[in-house]
PDB file of C-alpha atoms and ligand atoms in Angstrom:
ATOM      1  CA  UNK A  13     -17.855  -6.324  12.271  1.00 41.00           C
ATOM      2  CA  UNK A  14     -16.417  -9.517  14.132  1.00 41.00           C
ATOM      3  CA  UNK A  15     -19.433 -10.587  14.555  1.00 41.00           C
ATOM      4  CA  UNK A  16     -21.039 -10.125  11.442  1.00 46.00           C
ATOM      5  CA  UNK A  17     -22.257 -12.405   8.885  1.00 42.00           C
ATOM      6  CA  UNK A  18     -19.830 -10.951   6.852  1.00 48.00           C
ATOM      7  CA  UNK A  19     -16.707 -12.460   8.060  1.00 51.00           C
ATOM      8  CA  UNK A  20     -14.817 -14.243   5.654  1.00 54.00           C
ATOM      9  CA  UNK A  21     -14.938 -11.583   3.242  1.00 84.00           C
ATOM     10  CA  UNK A  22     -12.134  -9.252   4.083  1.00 94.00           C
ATOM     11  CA  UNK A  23      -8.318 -10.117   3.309  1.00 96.00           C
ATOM     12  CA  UNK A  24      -5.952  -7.213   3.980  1.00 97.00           C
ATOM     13  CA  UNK A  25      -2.209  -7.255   2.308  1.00 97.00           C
ATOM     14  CA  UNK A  26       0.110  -5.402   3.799  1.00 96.00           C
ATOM     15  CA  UNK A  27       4.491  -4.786   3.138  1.00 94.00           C
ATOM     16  CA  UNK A  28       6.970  -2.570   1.539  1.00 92.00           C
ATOM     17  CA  UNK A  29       7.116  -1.284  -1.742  1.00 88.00           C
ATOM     18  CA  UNK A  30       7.901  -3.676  -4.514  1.00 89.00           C
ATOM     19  CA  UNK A  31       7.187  -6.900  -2.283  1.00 93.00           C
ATOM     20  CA  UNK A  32       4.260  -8.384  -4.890  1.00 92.00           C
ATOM     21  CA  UNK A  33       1.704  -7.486  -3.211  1.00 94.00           C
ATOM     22  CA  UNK A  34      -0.322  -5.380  -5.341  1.00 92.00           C
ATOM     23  CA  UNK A  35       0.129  -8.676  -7.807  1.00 93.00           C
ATOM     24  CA  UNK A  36      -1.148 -11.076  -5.241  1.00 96.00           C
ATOM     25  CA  UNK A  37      -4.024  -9.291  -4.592  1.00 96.00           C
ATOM     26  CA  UNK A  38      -5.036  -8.469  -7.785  1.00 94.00           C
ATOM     27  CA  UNK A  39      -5.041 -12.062  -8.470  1.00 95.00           C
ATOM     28  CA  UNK A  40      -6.542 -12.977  -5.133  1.00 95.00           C
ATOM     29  CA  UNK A  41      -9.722 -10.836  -5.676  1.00 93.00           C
ATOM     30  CA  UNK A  42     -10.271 -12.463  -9.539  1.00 92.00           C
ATOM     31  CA  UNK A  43     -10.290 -15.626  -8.398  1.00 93.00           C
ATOM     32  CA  UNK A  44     -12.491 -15.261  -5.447  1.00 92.00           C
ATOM     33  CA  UNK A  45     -14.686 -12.433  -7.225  1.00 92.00           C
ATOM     34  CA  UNK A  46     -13.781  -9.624  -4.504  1.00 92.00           C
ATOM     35  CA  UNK A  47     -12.930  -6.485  -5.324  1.00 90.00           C
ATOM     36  CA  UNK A  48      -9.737  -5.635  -5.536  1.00 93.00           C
ATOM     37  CA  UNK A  49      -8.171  -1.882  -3.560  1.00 93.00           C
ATOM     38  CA  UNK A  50      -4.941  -0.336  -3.384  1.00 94.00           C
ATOM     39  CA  UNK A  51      -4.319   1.714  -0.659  1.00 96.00           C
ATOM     40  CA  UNK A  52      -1.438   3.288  -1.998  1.00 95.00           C
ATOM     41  CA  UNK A  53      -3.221   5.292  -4.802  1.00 95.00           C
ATOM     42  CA  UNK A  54      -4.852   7.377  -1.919  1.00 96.00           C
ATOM     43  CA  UNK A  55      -1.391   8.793  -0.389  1.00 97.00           C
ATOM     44  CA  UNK A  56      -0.312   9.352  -4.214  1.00 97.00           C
ATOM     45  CA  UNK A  57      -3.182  10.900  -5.100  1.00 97.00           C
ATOM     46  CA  UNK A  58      -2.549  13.430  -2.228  1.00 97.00           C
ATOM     47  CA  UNK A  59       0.772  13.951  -3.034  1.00 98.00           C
ATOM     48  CA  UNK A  60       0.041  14.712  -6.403  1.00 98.00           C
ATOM     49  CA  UNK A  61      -2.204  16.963  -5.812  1.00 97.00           C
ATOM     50  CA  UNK A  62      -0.054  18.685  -3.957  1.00 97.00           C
ATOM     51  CA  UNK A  63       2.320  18.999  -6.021  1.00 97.00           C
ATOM     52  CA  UNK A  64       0.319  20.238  -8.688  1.00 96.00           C
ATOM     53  CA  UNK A  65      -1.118  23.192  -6.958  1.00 96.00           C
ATOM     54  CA  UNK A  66       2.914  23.953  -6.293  1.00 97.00           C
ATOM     55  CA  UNK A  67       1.755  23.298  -2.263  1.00 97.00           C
ATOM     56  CA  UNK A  68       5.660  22.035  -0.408  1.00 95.00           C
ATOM     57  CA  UNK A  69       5.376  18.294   0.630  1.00 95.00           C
ATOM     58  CA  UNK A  70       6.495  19.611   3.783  1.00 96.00           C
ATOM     59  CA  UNK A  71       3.305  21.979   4.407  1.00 97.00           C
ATOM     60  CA  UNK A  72       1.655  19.566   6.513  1.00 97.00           C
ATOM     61  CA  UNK A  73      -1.409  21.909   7.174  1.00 97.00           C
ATOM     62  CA  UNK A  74      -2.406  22.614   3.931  1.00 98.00           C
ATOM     63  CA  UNK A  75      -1.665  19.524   2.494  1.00 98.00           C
ATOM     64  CA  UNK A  76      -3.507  18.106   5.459  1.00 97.00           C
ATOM     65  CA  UNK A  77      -6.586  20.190   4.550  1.00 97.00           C
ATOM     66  CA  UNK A  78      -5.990  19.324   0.572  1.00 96.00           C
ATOM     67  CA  UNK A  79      -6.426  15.452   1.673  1.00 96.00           C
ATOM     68  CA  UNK A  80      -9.907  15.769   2.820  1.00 95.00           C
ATOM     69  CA  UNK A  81     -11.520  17.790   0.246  1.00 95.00           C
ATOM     70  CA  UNK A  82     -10.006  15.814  -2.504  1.00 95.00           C
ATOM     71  CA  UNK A  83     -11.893  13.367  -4.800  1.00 94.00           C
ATOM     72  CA  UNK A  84     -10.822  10.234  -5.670  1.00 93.00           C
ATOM     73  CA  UNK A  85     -12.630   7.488  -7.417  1.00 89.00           C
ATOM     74  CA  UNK A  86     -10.737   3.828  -8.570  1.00 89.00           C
ATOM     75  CA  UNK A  87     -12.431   2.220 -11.602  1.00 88.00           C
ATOM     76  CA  UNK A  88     -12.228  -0.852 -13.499  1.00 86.00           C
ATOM     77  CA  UNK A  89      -9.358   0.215 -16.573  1.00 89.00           C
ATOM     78  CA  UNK A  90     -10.464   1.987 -19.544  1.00 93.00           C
ATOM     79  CA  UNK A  91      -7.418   1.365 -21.396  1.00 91.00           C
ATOM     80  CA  UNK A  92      -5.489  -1.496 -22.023  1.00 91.00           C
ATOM     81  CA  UNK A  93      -1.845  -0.069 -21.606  1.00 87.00           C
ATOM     82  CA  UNK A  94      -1.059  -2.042 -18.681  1.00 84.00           C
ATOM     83  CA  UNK A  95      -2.628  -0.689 -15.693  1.00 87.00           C
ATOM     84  CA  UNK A  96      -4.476  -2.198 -13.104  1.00 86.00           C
ATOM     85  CA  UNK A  97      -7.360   0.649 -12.735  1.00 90.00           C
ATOM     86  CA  UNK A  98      -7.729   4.019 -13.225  1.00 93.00           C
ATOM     87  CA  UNK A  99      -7.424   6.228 -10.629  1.00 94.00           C
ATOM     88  CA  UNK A 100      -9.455   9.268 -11.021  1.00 95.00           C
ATOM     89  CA  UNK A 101      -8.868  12.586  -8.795  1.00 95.00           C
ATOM     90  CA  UNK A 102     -11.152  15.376  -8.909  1.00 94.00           C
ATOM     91  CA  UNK A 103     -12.261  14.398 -12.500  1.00 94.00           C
ATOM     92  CA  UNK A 104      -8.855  13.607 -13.763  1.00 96.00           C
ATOM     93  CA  UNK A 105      -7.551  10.214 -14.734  1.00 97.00           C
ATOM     94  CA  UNK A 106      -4.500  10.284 -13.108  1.00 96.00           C
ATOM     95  CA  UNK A 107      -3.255   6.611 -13.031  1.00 95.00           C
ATOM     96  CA  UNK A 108       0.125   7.273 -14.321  1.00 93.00           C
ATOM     97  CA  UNK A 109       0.896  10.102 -12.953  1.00 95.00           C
ATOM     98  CA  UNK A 110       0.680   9.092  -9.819  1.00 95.00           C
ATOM     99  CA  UNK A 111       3.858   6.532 -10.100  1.00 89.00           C
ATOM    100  CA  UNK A 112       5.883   9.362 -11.412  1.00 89.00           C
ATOM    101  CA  UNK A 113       9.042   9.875  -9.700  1.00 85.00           C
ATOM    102  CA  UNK A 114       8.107  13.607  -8.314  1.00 93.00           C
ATOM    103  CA  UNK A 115       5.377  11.464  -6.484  1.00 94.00           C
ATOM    104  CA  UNK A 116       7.836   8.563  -5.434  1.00 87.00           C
ATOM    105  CA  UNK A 117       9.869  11.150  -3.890  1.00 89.00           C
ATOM    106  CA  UNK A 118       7.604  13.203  -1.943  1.00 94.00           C
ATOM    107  CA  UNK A 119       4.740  10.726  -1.023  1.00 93.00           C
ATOM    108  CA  UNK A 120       6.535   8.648   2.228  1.00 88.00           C
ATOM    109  CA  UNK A 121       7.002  12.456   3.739  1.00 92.00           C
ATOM    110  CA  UNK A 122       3.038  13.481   3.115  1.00 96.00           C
ATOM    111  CA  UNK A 123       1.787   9.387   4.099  1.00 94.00           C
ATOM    112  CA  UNK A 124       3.224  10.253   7.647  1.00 91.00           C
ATOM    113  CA  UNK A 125       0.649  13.161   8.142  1.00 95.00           C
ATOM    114  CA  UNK A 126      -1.507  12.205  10.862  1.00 95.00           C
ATOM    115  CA  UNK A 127      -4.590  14.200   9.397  1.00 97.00           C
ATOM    116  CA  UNK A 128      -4.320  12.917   5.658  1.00 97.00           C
ATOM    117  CA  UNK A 129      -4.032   9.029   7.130  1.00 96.00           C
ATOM    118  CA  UNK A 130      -7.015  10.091   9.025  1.00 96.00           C
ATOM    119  CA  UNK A 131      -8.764  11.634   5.719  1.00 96.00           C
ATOM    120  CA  UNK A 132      -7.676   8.089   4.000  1.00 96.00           C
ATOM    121  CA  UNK A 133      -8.147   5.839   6.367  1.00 96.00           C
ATOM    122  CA  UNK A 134     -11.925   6.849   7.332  1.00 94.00           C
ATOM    123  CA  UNK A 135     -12.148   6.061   3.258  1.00 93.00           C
ATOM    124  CA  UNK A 136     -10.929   3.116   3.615  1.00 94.00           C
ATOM    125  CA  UNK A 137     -13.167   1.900   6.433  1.00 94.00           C
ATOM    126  CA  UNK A 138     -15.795   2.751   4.354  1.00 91.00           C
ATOM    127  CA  UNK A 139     -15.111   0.594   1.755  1.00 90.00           C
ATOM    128  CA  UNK A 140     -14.214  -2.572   3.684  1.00 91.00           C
ATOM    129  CA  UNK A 141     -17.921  -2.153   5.594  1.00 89.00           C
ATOM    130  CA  UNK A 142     -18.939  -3.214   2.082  1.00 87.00           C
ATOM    131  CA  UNK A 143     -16.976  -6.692   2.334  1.00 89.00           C
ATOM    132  CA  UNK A 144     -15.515  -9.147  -0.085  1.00 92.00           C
ATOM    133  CA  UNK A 145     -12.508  -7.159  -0.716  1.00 93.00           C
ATOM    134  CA  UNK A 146      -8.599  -7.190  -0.692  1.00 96.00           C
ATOM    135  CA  UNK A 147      -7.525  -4.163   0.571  1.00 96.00           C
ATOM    136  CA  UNK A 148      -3.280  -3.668  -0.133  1.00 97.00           C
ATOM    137  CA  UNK A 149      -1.596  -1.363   1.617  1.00 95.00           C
ATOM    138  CA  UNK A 150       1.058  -1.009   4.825  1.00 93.00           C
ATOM    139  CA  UNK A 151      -1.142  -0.954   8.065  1.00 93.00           C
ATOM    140  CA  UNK A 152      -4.431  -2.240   6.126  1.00 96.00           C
ATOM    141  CA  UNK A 153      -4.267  -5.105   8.837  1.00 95.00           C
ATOM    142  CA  UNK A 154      -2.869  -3.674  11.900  1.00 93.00           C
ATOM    143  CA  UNK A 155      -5.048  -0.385  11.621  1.00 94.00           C
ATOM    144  CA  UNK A 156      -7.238   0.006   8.833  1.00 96.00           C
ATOM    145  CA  UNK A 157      -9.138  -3.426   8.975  1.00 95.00           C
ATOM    146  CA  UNK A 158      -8.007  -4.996  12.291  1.00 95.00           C
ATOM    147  CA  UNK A 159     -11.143  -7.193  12.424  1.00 94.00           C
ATOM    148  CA  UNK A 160     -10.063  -8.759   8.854  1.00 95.00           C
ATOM    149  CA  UNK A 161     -10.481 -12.308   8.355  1.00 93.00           C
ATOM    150  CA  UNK A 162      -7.120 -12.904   6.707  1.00 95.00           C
ATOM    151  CA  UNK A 163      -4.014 -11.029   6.701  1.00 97.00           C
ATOM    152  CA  UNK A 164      -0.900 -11.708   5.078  1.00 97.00           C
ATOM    153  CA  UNK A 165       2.009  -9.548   5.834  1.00 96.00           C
ATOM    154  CA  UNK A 166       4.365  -9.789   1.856  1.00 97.00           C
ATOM    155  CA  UNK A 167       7.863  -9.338   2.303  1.00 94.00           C
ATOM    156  CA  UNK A 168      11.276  -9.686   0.362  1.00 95.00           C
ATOM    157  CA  UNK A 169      14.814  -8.118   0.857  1.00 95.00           C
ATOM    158  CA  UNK A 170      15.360  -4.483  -0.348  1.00 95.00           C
ATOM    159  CA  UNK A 171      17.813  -5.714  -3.145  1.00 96.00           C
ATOM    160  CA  UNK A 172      14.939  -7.953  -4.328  1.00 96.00           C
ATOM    161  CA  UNK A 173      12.099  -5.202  -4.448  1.00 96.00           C
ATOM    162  CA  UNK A 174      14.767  -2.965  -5.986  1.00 96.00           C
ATOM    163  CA  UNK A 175      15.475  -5.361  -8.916  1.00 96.00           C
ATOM    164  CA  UNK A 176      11.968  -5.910  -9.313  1.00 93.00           C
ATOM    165  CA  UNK A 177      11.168  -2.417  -9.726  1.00 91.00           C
ATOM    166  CA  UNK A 178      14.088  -1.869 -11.830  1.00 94.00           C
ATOM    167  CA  UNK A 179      12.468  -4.219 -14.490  1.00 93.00           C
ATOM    168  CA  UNK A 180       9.605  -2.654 -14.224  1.00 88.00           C
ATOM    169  CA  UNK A 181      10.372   0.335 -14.837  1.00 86.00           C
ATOM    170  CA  UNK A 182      12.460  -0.354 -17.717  1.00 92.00           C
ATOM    171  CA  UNK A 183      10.116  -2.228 -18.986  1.00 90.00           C
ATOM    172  CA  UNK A 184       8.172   1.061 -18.868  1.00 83.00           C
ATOM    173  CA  UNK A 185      10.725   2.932 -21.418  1.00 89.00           C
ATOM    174  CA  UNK A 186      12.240   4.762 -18.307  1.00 87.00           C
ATOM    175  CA  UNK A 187      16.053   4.996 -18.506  1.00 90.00           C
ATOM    176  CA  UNK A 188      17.037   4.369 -14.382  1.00 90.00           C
ATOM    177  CA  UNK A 189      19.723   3.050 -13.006  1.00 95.00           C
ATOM    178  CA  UNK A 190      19.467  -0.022 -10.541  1.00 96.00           C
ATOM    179  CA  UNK A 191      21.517   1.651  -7.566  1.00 96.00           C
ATOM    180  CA  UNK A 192      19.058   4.295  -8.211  1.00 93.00           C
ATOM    181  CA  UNK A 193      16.341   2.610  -7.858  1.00 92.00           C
ATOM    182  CA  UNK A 194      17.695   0.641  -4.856  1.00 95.00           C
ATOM    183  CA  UNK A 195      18.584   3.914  -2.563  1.00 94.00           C
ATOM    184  CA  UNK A 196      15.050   5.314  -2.760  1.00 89.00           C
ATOM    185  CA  UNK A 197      13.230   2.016  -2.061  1.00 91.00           C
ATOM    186  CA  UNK A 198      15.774   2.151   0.966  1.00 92.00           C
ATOM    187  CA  UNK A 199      14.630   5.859   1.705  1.00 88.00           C
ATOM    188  CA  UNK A 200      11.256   4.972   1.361  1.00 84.00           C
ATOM    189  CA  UNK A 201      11.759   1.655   3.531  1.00 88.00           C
ATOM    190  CA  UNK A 202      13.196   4.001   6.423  1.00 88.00           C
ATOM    191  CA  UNK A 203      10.088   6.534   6.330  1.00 84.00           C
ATOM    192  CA  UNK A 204       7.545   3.981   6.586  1.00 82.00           C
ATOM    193  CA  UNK A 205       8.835   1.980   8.882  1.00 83.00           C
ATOM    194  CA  UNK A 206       9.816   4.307  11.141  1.00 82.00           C
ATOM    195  CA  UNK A 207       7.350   7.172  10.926  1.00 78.00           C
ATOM    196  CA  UNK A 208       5.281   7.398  14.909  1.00 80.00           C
ATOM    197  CA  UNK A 209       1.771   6.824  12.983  1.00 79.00           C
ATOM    198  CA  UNK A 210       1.132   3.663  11.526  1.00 74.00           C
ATOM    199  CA  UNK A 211       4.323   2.452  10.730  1.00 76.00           C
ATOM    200  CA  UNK A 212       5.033  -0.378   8.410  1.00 85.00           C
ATOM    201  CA  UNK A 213       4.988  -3.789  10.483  1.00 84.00           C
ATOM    202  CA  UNK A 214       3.225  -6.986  10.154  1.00 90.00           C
ATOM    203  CA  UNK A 215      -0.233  -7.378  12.329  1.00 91.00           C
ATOM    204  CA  UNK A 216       0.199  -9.339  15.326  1.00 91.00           C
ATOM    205  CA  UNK A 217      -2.091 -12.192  13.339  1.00 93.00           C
ATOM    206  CA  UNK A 218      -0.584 -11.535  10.219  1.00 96.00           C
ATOM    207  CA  UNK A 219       1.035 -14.912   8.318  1.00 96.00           C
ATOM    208  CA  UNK A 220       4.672 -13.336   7.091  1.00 96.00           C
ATOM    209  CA  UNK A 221       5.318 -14.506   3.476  1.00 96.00           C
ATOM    210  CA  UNK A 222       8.569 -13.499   2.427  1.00 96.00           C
ATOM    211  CA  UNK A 223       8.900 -13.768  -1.332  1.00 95.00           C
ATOM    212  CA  UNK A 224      12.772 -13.392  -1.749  1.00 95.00           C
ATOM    213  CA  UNK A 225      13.480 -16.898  -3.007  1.00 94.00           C
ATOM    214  CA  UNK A 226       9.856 -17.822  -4.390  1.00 95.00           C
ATOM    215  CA  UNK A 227       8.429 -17.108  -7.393  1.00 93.00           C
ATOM    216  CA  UNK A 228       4.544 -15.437  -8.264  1.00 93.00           C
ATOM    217  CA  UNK A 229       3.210 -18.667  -8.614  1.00 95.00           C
ATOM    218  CA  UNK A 230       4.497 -20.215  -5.145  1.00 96.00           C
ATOM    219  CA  UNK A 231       3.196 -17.014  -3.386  1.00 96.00           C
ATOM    220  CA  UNK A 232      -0.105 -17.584  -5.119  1.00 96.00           C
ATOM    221  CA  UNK A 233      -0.351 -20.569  -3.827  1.00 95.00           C
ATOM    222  CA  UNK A 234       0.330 -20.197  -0.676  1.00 96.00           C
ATOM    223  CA  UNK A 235      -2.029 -17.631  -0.344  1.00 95.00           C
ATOM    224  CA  UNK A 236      -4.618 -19.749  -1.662  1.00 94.00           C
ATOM    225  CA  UNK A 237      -4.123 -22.142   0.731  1.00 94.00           C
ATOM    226  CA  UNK A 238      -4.943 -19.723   3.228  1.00 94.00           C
ATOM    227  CA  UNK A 239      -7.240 -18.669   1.775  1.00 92.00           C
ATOM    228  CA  UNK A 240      -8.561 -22.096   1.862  1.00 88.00           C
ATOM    229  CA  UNK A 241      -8.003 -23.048   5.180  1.00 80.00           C
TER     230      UNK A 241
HETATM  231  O1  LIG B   7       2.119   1.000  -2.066  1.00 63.91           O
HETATM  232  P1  LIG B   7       2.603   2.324  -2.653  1.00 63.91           P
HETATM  233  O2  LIG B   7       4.048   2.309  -3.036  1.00 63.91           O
HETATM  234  O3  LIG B   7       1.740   2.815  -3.765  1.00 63.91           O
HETATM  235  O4  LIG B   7       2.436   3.367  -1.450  1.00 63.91           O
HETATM  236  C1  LIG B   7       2.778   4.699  -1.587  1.00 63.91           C
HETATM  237  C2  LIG B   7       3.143   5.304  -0.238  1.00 63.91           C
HETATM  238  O5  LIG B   7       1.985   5.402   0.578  1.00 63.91           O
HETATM  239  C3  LIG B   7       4.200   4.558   0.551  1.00 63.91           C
HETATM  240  O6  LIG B   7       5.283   5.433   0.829  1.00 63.91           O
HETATM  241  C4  LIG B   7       3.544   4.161   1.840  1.00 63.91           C
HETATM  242  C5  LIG B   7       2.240   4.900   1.868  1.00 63.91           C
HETATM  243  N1  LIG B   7       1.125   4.049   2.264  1.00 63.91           N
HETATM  244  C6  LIG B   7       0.761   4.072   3.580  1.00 63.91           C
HETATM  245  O7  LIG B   7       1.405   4.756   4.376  1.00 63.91           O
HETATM  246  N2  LIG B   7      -0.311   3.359   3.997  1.00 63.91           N
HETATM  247  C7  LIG B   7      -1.011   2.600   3.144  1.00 63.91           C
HETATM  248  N3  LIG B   7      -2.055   1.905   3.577  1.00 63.91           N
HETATM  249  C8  LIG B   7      -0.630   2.544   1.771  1.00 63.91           C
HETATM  250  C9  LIG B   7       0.454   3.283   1.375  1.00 63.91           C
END
């Protein structure tokens, strides 16, 4: 792909939960006309599918085997309650359910399965051989997309992410408590940084943005910039 006439057109996004980085790239893709993926959605989508056919997180075999025979298809949103697409898996729009808390809780424990990031990832590929896309995710650029042309690594401190999500969520109705909130974003932190497969970390060619003390708009820009130049 590195030396295809398609270079330039792949941007991969990559940090922890909560950095911004499903925000950035939303925005990125608009404005350059790309199309816009979420990694994420996949492992969730697993994990709730799991969990719906009352399969333990912690069966990694038939889990595992779950992860390559399901469907799931991400479409422009149908609805305008605030979501970015719809996420549908085996026929079922499942775009909120898949930020539900059983999911939160279970899905850092079924992304470390080396078969179902092999059943993703091989997805994934597939969709980046198309191009002029901003893939998000946590090892889009280190293992997913490695020949991307531009790959920005999104961080922030935990306390930051967990305030973040915090507001969302209450913006959401849900009645959480910050210190909640904050000790699973650490829990989730720990798994994906330190599972053997994949583990969260910046690409060696990655530019490191960290977003603590900046707002949107100054990590927009920046990004542009790269972007750019
Ligand atoms: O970005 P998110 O919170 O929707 O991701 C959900 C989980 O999936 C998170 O625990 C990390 C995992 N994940 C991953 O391991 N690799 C990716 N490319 C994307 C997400």
């Amino acid at each position: 792909m590195s030396s295809s006439p398609e270079r330039g057109r792949l941007i991969a996004i990559d940090g922890p939960a909560a950095s911004g980085k499903s925000t950035l790239a939303q925005h990125l893709a608009n404005k350059l006309g790309f199309l816009y993926f979420d990694t994420g959605v996949m492992y969730r989508a697993a994990t709730l599918a799991g969990l719906q056919a009352g399969i333990p997180p912690s069966d990694e075999k038939r889990i595992s085997e779950l992860a390559f025979e399901l469907s799931i298809d991400v479409r422009p949103p149908s609805k305008p309650d605030g979501r970015q697409y719809d996420v549908i898996m085996n026929g079922e729009d499942v775009t909120w359910e898949l930020r539900s808390e059983a999911v939160d809780a279970n899905v850092s424990e079924v992304s470390a399965y080396a078969r179902v990031r092999q059943a993703m990832t091989e997805r994934q590929r597939e969709i980046g051989r198309r191009g002029r896309v901003v893939m998000v995710g946590r090892d889009i650029g280190s293992v997913v997309l490695p020949e991307a042309d531009l790959k920005i690594f999104l961080e922030a401190s935990v306390k930051e992410r967990a305030r973040r999500r915090h507001e969302e969520r209450l913006a959401r109705g849900e009645d959480v408590e910050y210190e909640e909130v904050l000790e699973s974003m650490r829990a989730r932190d720990r798994i994906d940084s330190s599972r053997d497969l994949a583990p969260l970390q910046a690409a060696e060619n990655a530019v490191i943005i960290d977003s603590t003390h900046m707002s949107f708009e100054e990590v927009l820009e920046r990004a542009l910039e790269l972007v750019q130049g």
